[in-house]
């Protein structure tokens, strides 16, 4: 089977199954069949095709951050010195592997990157950010804390 699935090959039934999986990846094939009006065999074939085509890339678990001691979620914008490509690459590598960085996006606008970072508390965040940002060498501006405490 061709690994490149055209957007037009994802039909309304596929989209319904994808929506169900995005809401809860533990939904059984039987439950998806009942909700979609498809047979269980059809749901299984469609899911296999979507996985093989790379439409379904992986299934992940959402962790309740507070229950694992991470009560602070910070949205961090970072502006880097743009003429230092090797340092930008080093920053990206470090941010991508840090377990406190849940999401990491390159963006357009005033900032270069936005990260979603978790920490146990504000003090934990303050310990986290200096080693990640290496601000004296890389950052045009030291990031400020924009956080939501659940």
Short mmCIF file of N, CA and C in Angstrom, two decimals:
data_model
loop_
_atom_site.label_atom_id
_atom_site.label_comp_id
_atom_site.label_asym_id
_atom_site.label_seq_id
_atom_site.Cartn_x
_atom_site.Cartn_y
_atom_site.Cartn_z
N UNK A 1 0.85 -1.20 0.00
CA UNK A 1 0.00 0.00 0.00
C UNK A 1 0.88 1.24 0.00
N UNK A 2 0.49 2.20 -0.75
CA UNK A 2 1.21 3.47 -0.83
C UNK A 2 1.12 4.19 0.52
N UNK A 3 2.28 4.60 1.07
CA UNK A 3 2.29 5.26 2.38
C UNK A 3 1.81 6.70 2.32
N UNK A 4 1.64 7.24 1.14
CA UNK A 4 1.16 8.61 1.01
C UNK A 4 -0.34 8.59 0.74
N UNK A 5 -1.11 8.95 1.74
CA UNK A 5 -2.56 8.98 1.58
C UNK A 5 -2.97 10.40 1.21
N UNK A 6 -3.68 10.52 0.13
CA UNK A 6 -4.18 11.81 -0.29
C UNK A 6 -5.28 12.27 0.67
N UNK A 7 -5.35 13.57 0.88
CA UNK A 7 -6.39 14.11 1.76
C UNK A 7 -7.78 13.67 1.30
N UNK A 8 -7.98 13.59 0.00
CA UNK A 8 -9.29 13.19 -0.51
C UNK A 8 -9.61 11.74 -0.20
N UNK A 9 -8.59 10.94 0.16
CA UNK A 9 -8.82 9.54 0.51
C UNK A 9 -9.28 9.37 1.96
N UNK A 10 -9.26 10.44 2.73
CA UNK A 10 -9.79 10.41 4.09
C UNK A 10 -11.22 10.90 3.99
N UNK A 11 -12.16 9.96 4.11
CA UNK A 11 -13.56 10.32 3.91
C UNK A 11 -14.24 10.66 5.23
N UNK A 12 -15.52 10.93 5.16
CA UNK A 12 -16.30 11.35 6.34
C UNK A 12 -16.28 10.28 7.43
N UNK A 13 -16.35 9.02 7.05
CA UNK A 13 -16.32 7.94 8.04
C UNK A 13 -14.96 7.89 8.73
N UNK A 14 -13.88 8.06 7.96
CA UNK A 14 -12.54 8.11 8.55
C UNK A 14 -12.44 9.26 9.54
N UNK A 15 -12.95 10.42 9.14
CA UNK A 15 -12.89 11.60 10.01
C UNK A 15 -13.67 11.37 11.30
N UNK A 16 -14.79 10.67 11.21
CA UNK A 16 -15.57 10.35 12.40
C UNK A 16 -14.76 9.45 13.35
N UNK A 17 -14.09 8.46 12.80
CA UNK A 17 -13.26 7.57 13.61
C UNK A 17 -12.08 8.33 14.22
N UNK A 18 -11.46 9.19 13.44
CA UNK A 18 -10.35 9.99 13.95
C UNK A 18 -10.79 10.90 15.09
N UNK A 19 -11.98 11.49 14.95
CA UNK A 19 -12.51 12.36 16.01
C UNK A 19 -12.74 11.56 17.28
N UNK A 20 -13.30 10.36 17.14
CA UNK A 20 -13.53 9.52 18.32
C UNK A 20 -12.21 9.17 19.00
N UNK A 21 -11.19 8.82 18.22
CA UNK A 21 -9.89 8.48 18.80
C UNK A 21 -9.22 9.68 19.45
N UNK A 22 -9.39 10.86 18.86
CA UNK A 22 -8.78 12.04 19.46
C UNK A 22 -9.45 12.39 20.79
N UNK A 23 -10.71 12.11 20.91
CA UNK A 23 -11.40 12.37 22.18
C UNK A 23 -10.99 11.37 23.25
N UNK A 24 -10.81 10.09 22.84
CA UNK A 24 -10.41 9.05 23.78
C UNK A 24 -9.82 7.89 23.00
N UNK A 25 -8.50 7.77 23.06
CA UNK A 25 -7.81 6.72 22.30
C UNK A 25 -8.11 5.32 22.84
N UNK A 26 -8.74 5.24 24.00
CA UNK A 26 -9.10 3.93 24.55
C UNK A 26 -10.45 3.44 24.05
N UNK A 27 -11.09 4.21 23.18
CA UNK A 27 -12.37 3.79 22.61
C UNK A 27 -12.15 2.48 21.88
N UNK A 28 -12.99 1.50 22.13
CA UNK A 28 -12.84 0.19 21.48
C UNK A 28 -13.37 0.24 20.06
N UNK A 29 -12.94 -0.72 19.26
CA UNK A 29 -13.43 -0.84 17.89
C UNK A 29 -14.94 -1.03 17.91
N UNK A 30 -15.42 -1.82 18.85
CA UNK A 30 -16.86 -2.06 18.97
C UNK A 30 -17.61 -0.75 19.24
N UNK A 31 -17.10 0.06 20.16
CA UNK A 31 -17.74 1.35 20.46
C UNK A 31 -17.72 2.27 19.25
N UNK A 32 -16.60 2.29 18.53
CA UNK A 32 -16.52 3.14 17.34
C UNK A 32 -17.50 2.66 16.27
N UNK A 33 -17.63 1.35 16.14
CA UNK A 33 -18.57 0.80 15.16
C UNK A 33 -20.00 1.21 15.51
N UNK A 34 -20.36 1.12 16.78
CA UNK A 34 -21.71 1.49 17.21
C UNK A 34 -21.99 2.97 16.96
N UNK A 35 -21.02 3.82 17.28
CA UNK A 35 -21.22 5.26 17.12
C UNK A 35 -21.22 5.69 15.66
N UNK A 36 -20.48 4.99 14.82
CA UNK A 36 -20.35 5.41 13.42
C UNK A 36 -21.33 4.71 12.48
N UNK A 37 -21.92 3.63 12.95
CA UNK A 37 -22.81 2.87 12.08
C UNK A 37 -22.07 1.94 11.13
N UNK A 38 -20.77 1.78 11.32
CA UNK A 38 -19.97 0.87 10.51
C UNK A 38 -19.86 -0.48 11.20
N UNK A 39 -19.48 -1.49 10.47
CA UNK A 39 -19.23 -2.80 11.08
C UNK A 39 -17.88 -2.76 11.79
N UNK A 40 -17.68 -3.66 12.74
CA UNK A 40 -16.39 -3.70 13.44
C UNK A 40 -15.26 -4.02 12.46
N UNK A 41 -15.52 -4.89 11.49
CA UNK A 41 -14.50 -5.22 10.49
C UNK A 41 -14.13 -4.00 9.67
N UNK A 42 -15.10 -3.20 9.30
CA UNK A 42 -14.84 -1.98 8.53
C UNK A 42 -14.02 -0.99 9.35
N UNK A 43 -14.36 -0.84 10.63
CA UNK A 43 -13.60 0.06 11.50
C UNK A 43 -12.15 -0.42 11.60
N UNK A 44 -11.96 -1.73 11.79
CA UNK A 44 -10.60 -2.27 11.89
C UNK A 44 -9.80 -2.02 10.61
N UNK A 45 -10.42 -2.25 9.45
CA UNK A 45 -9.74 -2.02 8.17
C UNK A 45 -9.37 -0.55 8.01
N UNK A 46 -10.32 0.32 8.34
CA UNK A 46 -10.06 1.75 8.21
C UNK A 46 -8.93 2.20 9.13
N UNK A 47 -8.94 1.75 10.37
CA UNK A 47 -7.89 2.14 11.31
C UNK A 47 -6.53 1.62 10.86
N UNK A 48 -6.49 0.38 10.37
CA UNK A 48 -5.23 -0.18 9.87
C UNK A 48 -4.72 0.66 8.70
N UNK A 49 -5.60 1.01 7.77
CA UNK A 49 -5.22 1.83 6.62
C UNK A 49 -4.71 3.20 7.06
N UNK A 50 -5.39 3.82 8.02
CA UNK A 50 -4.98 5.14 8.52
C UNK A 50 -3.62 5.06 9.22
N UNK A 51 -3.37 3.97 9.94
CA UNK A 51 -2.06 3.80 10.60
C UNK A 51 -0.97 3.58 9.56
N UNK A 52 -1.22 2.70 8.61
CA UNK A 52 -0.22 2.40 7.57
C UNK A 52 0.11 3.63 6.74
N UNK A 53 -0.85 4.48 6.52
CA UNK A 53 -0.65 5.69 5.73
C UNK A 53 -0.02 6.83 6.54
N UNK A 54 0.13 6.63 7.84
CA UNK A 54 0.73 7.66 8.67
C UNK A 54 -0.23 8.74 9.13
N UNK A 55 -1.52 8.57 8.83
CA UNK A 55 -2.51 9.54 9.30
C UNK A 55 -2.60 9.44 10.83
N UNK A 56 -2.67 8.21 11.33
CA UNK A 56 -2.59 7.97 12.78
C UNK A 56 -1.12 7.70 13.08
N UNK A 57 -0.46 8.67 13.68
CA UNK A 57 0.98 8.56 13.90
C UNK A 57 1.31 7.80 15.18
N UNK A 58 0.61 8.11 16.26
CA UNK A 58 0.84 7.43 17.53
C UNK A 58 -0.31 7.73 18.46
N UNK A 59 -0.42 6.93 19.50
CA UNK A 59 -1.43 7.16 20.52
C UNK A 59 -0.69 7.52 21.80
N UNK A 60 -1.15 8.58 22.44
CA UNK A 60 -0.46 9.08 23.63
C UNK A 60 -1.43 9.17 24.80
N UNK A 61 -0.88 9.27 25.98
CA UNK A 61 -1.68 9.43 27.18
C UNK A 61 -1.57 10.87 27.68
N UNK A 62 -2.66 11.43 28.15
CA UNK A 62 -2.65 12.75 28.76
C UNK A 62 -2.53 12.57 30.26
N UNK A 63 -1.54 13.20 30.83
CA UNK A 63 -1.26 13.07 32.25
C UNK A 63 -1.82 14.27 33.00
N UNK A 64 -2.50 14.02 34.11
CA UNK A 64 -2.97 15.10 34.97
C UNK A 64 -1.74 15.63 35.70
N UNK A 65 -1.23 16.78 35.26
CA UNK A 65 0.02 17.31 35.77
C UNK A 65 0.00 17.55 37.29
N UNK A 66 -1.13 18.00 37.80
CA UNK A 66 -1.22 18.25 39.25
C UNK A 66 -1.05 16.97 40.05
N UNK A 67 -1.57 15.87 39.54
CA UNK A 67 -1.50 14.59 40.27
C UNK A 67 -0.09 14.00 40.28
N UNK A 68 0.78 14.50 39.43
CA UNK A 68 2.17 14.05 39.44
C UNK A 68 3.09 15.15 39.96
N UNK A 69 2.52 16.12 40.67
CA UNK A 69 3.31 17.14 41.34
C UNK A 69 3.77 18.29 40.47
N UNK A 70 3.13 18.52 39.34
CA UNK A 70 3.51 19.62 38.45
C UNK A 70 2.34 20.60 38.36
N UNK A 71 2.23 21.47 39.37
CA UNK A 71 1.08 22.36 39.48
C UNK A 71 1.16 23.64 38.68
N UNK A 72 2.31 23.93 38.07
CA UNK A 72 2.46 25.16 37.29
C UNK A 72 2.68 24.79 35.82
N UNK A 73 1.90 25.41 34.97
CA UNK A 73 2.10 25.31 33.52
C UNK A 73 2.44 26.70 33.03
N UNK A 74 3.60 26.84 32.42
CA UNK A 74 4.05 28.15 31.94
C UNK A 74 4.08 28.14 30.42
N UNK A 75 3.56 29.20 29.84
CA UNK A 75 3.66 29.43 28.40
C UNK A 75 4.81 30.42 28.24
N UNK A 76 5.89 29.99 27.62
CA UNK A 76 7.12 30.78 27.58
C UNK A 76 7.43 31.18 26.15
N UNK A 77 7.58 32.47 25.91
CA UNK A 77 8.01 32.94 24.60
C UNK A 77 9.49 33.28 24.69
N UNK A 78 10.22 32.92 23.64
CA UNK A 78 11.67 33.10 23.64
C UNK A 78 12.08 33.80 22.35
N UNK A 79 12.89 34.82 22.49
CA UNK A 79 13.48 35.49 21.33
C UNK A 79 14.98 35.25 21.39
N UNK A 80 15.52 34.66 20.33
CA UNK A 80 16.95 34.34 20.28
C UNK A 80 17.68 35.32 19.38
N UNK A 81 19.00 35.39 19.58
CA UNK A 81 19.85 36.15 18.66
C UNK A 81 19.82 35.42 17.33
N UNK A 82 19.29 36.03 16.31
CA UNK A 82 19.04 35.34 15.04
C UNK A 82 20.29 35.07 14.21
N UNK A 83 21.39 35.75 14.49
CA UNK A 83 22.58 35.55 13.67
C UNK A 83 23.49 34.44 14.20
N UNK A 84 23.02 33.69 15.18
CA UNK A 84 23.82 32.63 15.78
C UNK A 84 23.15 31.28 15.57
N UNK A 85 23.23 30.76 14.35
CA UNK A 85 22.51 29.54 13.99
C UNK A 85 22.92 28.33 14.83
N UNK A 86 24.20 28.20 15.15
CA UNK A 86 24.63 27.04 15.94
C UNK A 86 24.04 27.09 17.34
N UNK A 87 23.88 28.27 17.89
CA UNK A 87 23.28 28.38 19.22
C UNK A 87 21.77 28.16 19.16
N UNK A 88 21.12 28.58 18.08
CA UNK A 88 19.69 28.31 17.91
C UNK A 88 19.47 26.81 17.83
N UNK A 89 20.31 26.12 17.07
CA UNK A 89 20.19 24.65 16.97
C UNK A 89 20.41 23.99 18.33
N UNK A 90 21.39 24.47 19.08
CA UNK A 90 21.65 23.91 20.41
C UNK A 90 20.45 24.14 21.33
N UNK A 91 19.85 25.33 21.26
CA UNK A 91 18.67 25.62 22.06
C UNK A 91 17.52 24.68 21.71
N UNK A 92 17.28 24.49 20.42
CA UNK A 92 16.19 23.61 19.97
C UNK A 92 16.42 22.18 20.44
N UNK A 93 17.65 21.70 20.32
CA UNK A 93 17.94 20.32 20.78
C UNK A 93 17.68 20.17 22.27
N UNK A 94 18.13 21.13 23.05
CA UNK A 94 17.96 21.05 24.51
C UNK A 94 16.49 21.13 24.89
N UNK A 95 15.74 22.03 24.27
CA UNK A 95 14.32 22.19 24.60
C UNK A 95 13.53 20.93 24.23
N UNK A 96 13.87 20.30 23.12
CA UNK A 96 13.13 19.11 22.67
C UNK A 96 13.32 17.91 23.58
N UNK A 97 14.45 17.84 24.29
CA UNK A 97 14.68 16.66 25.14
C UNK A 97 14.36 16.91 26.62
N UNK A 98 14.14 18.15 26.99
CA UNK A 98 13.87 18.44 28.40
C UNK A 98 12.49 17.93 28.77
N UNK A 99 12.38 17.09 29.81
CA UNK A 99 11.08 16.52 30.18
C UNK A 99 10.07 17.54 30.68
N UNK A 100 10.51 18.72 31.09
CA UNK A 100 9.58 19.74 31.54
C UNK A 100 8.95 20.50 30.38
N UNK A 101 9.50 20.38 29.19
CA UNK A 101 8.96 21.05 28.01
C UNK A 101 7.97 20.10 27.35
N UNK A 102 6.67 20.41 27.49
CA UNK A 102 5.63 19.56 26.91
C UNK A 102 5.44 19.81 25.42
N UNK A 103 5.50 21.08 25.03
CA UNK A 103 5.32 21.47 23.63
C UNK A 103 6.34 22.54 23.30
N UNK A 104 6.79 22.52 22.04
CA UNK A 104 7.82 23.44 21.60
C UNK A 104 7.52 23.81 20.16
N UNK A 105 7.29 25.10 19.90
CA UNK A 105 6.89 25.55 18.57
C UNK A 105 7.79 26.68 18.09
N UNK A 106 8.19 26.62 16.82
CA UNK A 106 8.82 27.75 16.15
C UNK A 106 7.68 28.62 15.64
N UNK A 107 7.75 29.93 15.88
CA UNK A 107 6.65 30.80 15.49
C UNK A 107 7.16 32.02 14.75
N UNK A 108 6.25 32.73 14.12
CA UNK A 108 6.56 34.00 13.47
C UNK A 108 6.09 35.13 14.38
N UNK A 109 6.72 36.27 14.29
CA UNK A 109 6.31 37.41 15.10
C UNK A 109 7.46 37.89 15.97
N UNK A 110 7.12 38.50 17.09
CA UNK A 110 8.14 39.06 17.97
C UNK A 110 9.04 38.00 18.57
N UNK A 111 8.49 36.86 18.95
CA UNK A 111 9.28 35.79 19.53
C UNK A 111 9.64 34.77 18.45
N UNK A 112 10.64 33.97 18.74
CA UNK A 112 11.06 32.91 17.81
C UNK A 112 10.44 31.57 18.16
N UNK A 113 10.23 31.34 19.45
CA UNK A 113 9.71 30.07 19.93
C UNK A 113 8.70 30.31 21.03
N UNK A 114 7.77 29.37 21.15
CA UNK A 114 6.87 29.31 22.29
C UNK A 114 6.95 27.90 22.85
N UNK A 115 7.07 27.81 24.15
CA UNK A 115 7.13 26.50 24.81
C UNK A 115 6.06 26.43 25.89
N UNK A 116 5.54 25.24 26.09
CA UNK A 116 4.67 24.96 27.22
C UNK A 116 5.52 24.13 28.17
N UNK A 117 5.73 24.68 29.36
CA UNK A 117 6.63 24.10 30.35
C UNK A 117 5.86 23.80 31.62
N UNK A 118 6.15 22.67 32.26
CA UNK A 118 5.53 22.36 33.54
C UNK A 118 6.59 22.34 34.63
N UNK A 119 6.16 22.68 35.84
CA UNK A 119 7.04 22.69 37.01
C UNK A 119 6.19 22.45 38.25
N UNK A 120 6.81 22.01 39.33
CA UNK A 120 6.04 21.77 40.54
C UNK A 120 5.43 23.04 41.12
N UNK A 121 6.16 24.15 40.97
CA UNK A 121 5.72 25.44 41.51
C UNK A 121 6.56 26.53 40.85
N UNK A 122 6.34 27.77 41.25
CA UNK A 122 7.09 28.89 40.65
C UNK A 122 8.58 28.74 40.93
N UNK A 123 8.94 28.32 42.13
CA UNK A 123 10.35 28.13 42.45
C UNK A 123 10.97 27.06 41.55
N UNK A 124 10.23 26.01 41.26
CA UNK A 124 10.71 24.97 40.37
C UNK A 124 10.92 25.48 38.96
N UNK A 125 10.04 26.36 38.52
CA UNK A 125 10.21 26.97 37.20
C UNK A 125 11.45 27.84 37.18
N UNK A 126 11.67 28.60 38.24
CA UNK A 126 12.83 29.48 38.29
C UNK A 126 14.13 28.69 38.28
N UNK A 127 14.12 27.47 38.81
CA UNK A 127 15.29 26.59 38.74
C UNK A 127 15.45 26.05 37.32
N UNK A 128 14.33 25.76 36.66
CA UNK A 128 14.34 25.18 35.31
C UNK A 128 14.91 26.10 34.25
N UNK A 129 14.47 27.36 34.22
CA UNK A 129 14.72 28.13 33.01
C UNK A 129 16.14 28.61 32.77
N UNK A 130 16.96 28.97 33.76
CA UNK A 130 18.32 29.41 33.39
C UNK A 130 19.14 28.36 32.63
N UNK A 131 19.18 27.09 33.05
CA UNK A 131 19.99 26.14 32.29
C UNK A 131 19.44 25.88 30.88
N UNK A 132 18.14 25.92 30.70
CA UNK A 132 17.57 25.67 29.38
C UNK A 132 17.86 26.82 28.45
N UNK A 133 17.72 28.02 28.92
CA UNK A 133 17.84 29.16 28.03
C UNK A 133 19.27 29.66 27.82
N UNK A 134 20.16 29.37 28.74
CA UNK A 134 21.54 29.85 28.59
C UNK A 134 21.52 31.30 28.11
N UNK A 135 20.73 32.11 28.79
CA UNK A 135 20.35 33.42 28.27
C UNK A 135 21.51 34.34 27.95
N UNK A 136 22.55 34.26 28.67
CA UNK A 136 23.65 35.18 28.40
C UNK A 136 24.25 34.95 27.00
N UNK A 137 24.21 33.70 26.52
CA UNK A 137 24.82 33.39 25.24
C UNK A 137 23.83 33.42 24.08
N UNK A 138 22.58 33.05 24.32
CA UNK A 138 21.66 32.82 23.22
C UNK A 138 20.49 33.78 23.12
N UNK A 139 19.95 34.16 24.24
CA UNK A 139 18.67 34.86 24.22
C UNK A 139 18.84 36.35 24.02
N UNK A 140 18.04 36.88 23.11
CA UNK A 140 18.00 38.32 22.92
C UNK A 140 17.28 38.95 24.09
N UNK A 141 16.28 38.24 24.61
CA UNK A 141 15.54 38.71 25.78
C UNK A 141 15.36 37.54 26.73
N UNK A 142 15.53 37.80 28.00
CA UNK A 142 15.27 36.77 28.99
C UNK A 142 13.76 36.57 29.05
N UNK A 143 13.30 35.33 28.91
CA UNK A 143 11.86 35.10 28.89
C UNK A 143 11.22 35.46 30.22
N UNK A 144 10.02 35.91 30.15
CA UNK A 144 9.28 36.19 31.37
C UNK A 144 8.22 35.12 31.55
N UNK A 145 7.77 34.97 32.76
CA UNK A 145 6.84 33.90 33.11
C UNK A 145 5.42 34.32 32.84
N UNK A 146 4.75 33.57 31.96
CA UNK A 146 3.32 33.69 31.76
C UNK A 146 2.77 32.33 32.14
N UNK A 147 2.15 32.20 33.27
CA UNK A 147 1.76 30.84 33.66
C UNK A 147 0.34 30.81 34.19
N UNK A 148 -0.19 29.61 34.12
CA UNK A 148 -1.49 29.35 34.70
C UNK A 148 -1.33 28.30 35.76
N UNK A 149 -1.82 28.57 36.93
CA UNK A 149 -1.75 27.60 38.01
C UNK A 149 -3.13 27.01 38.16
N UNK A 150 -3.23 25.71 37.89
CA UNK A 150 -4.52 25.04 37.99
C UNK A 150 -4.90 24.76 39.43
#
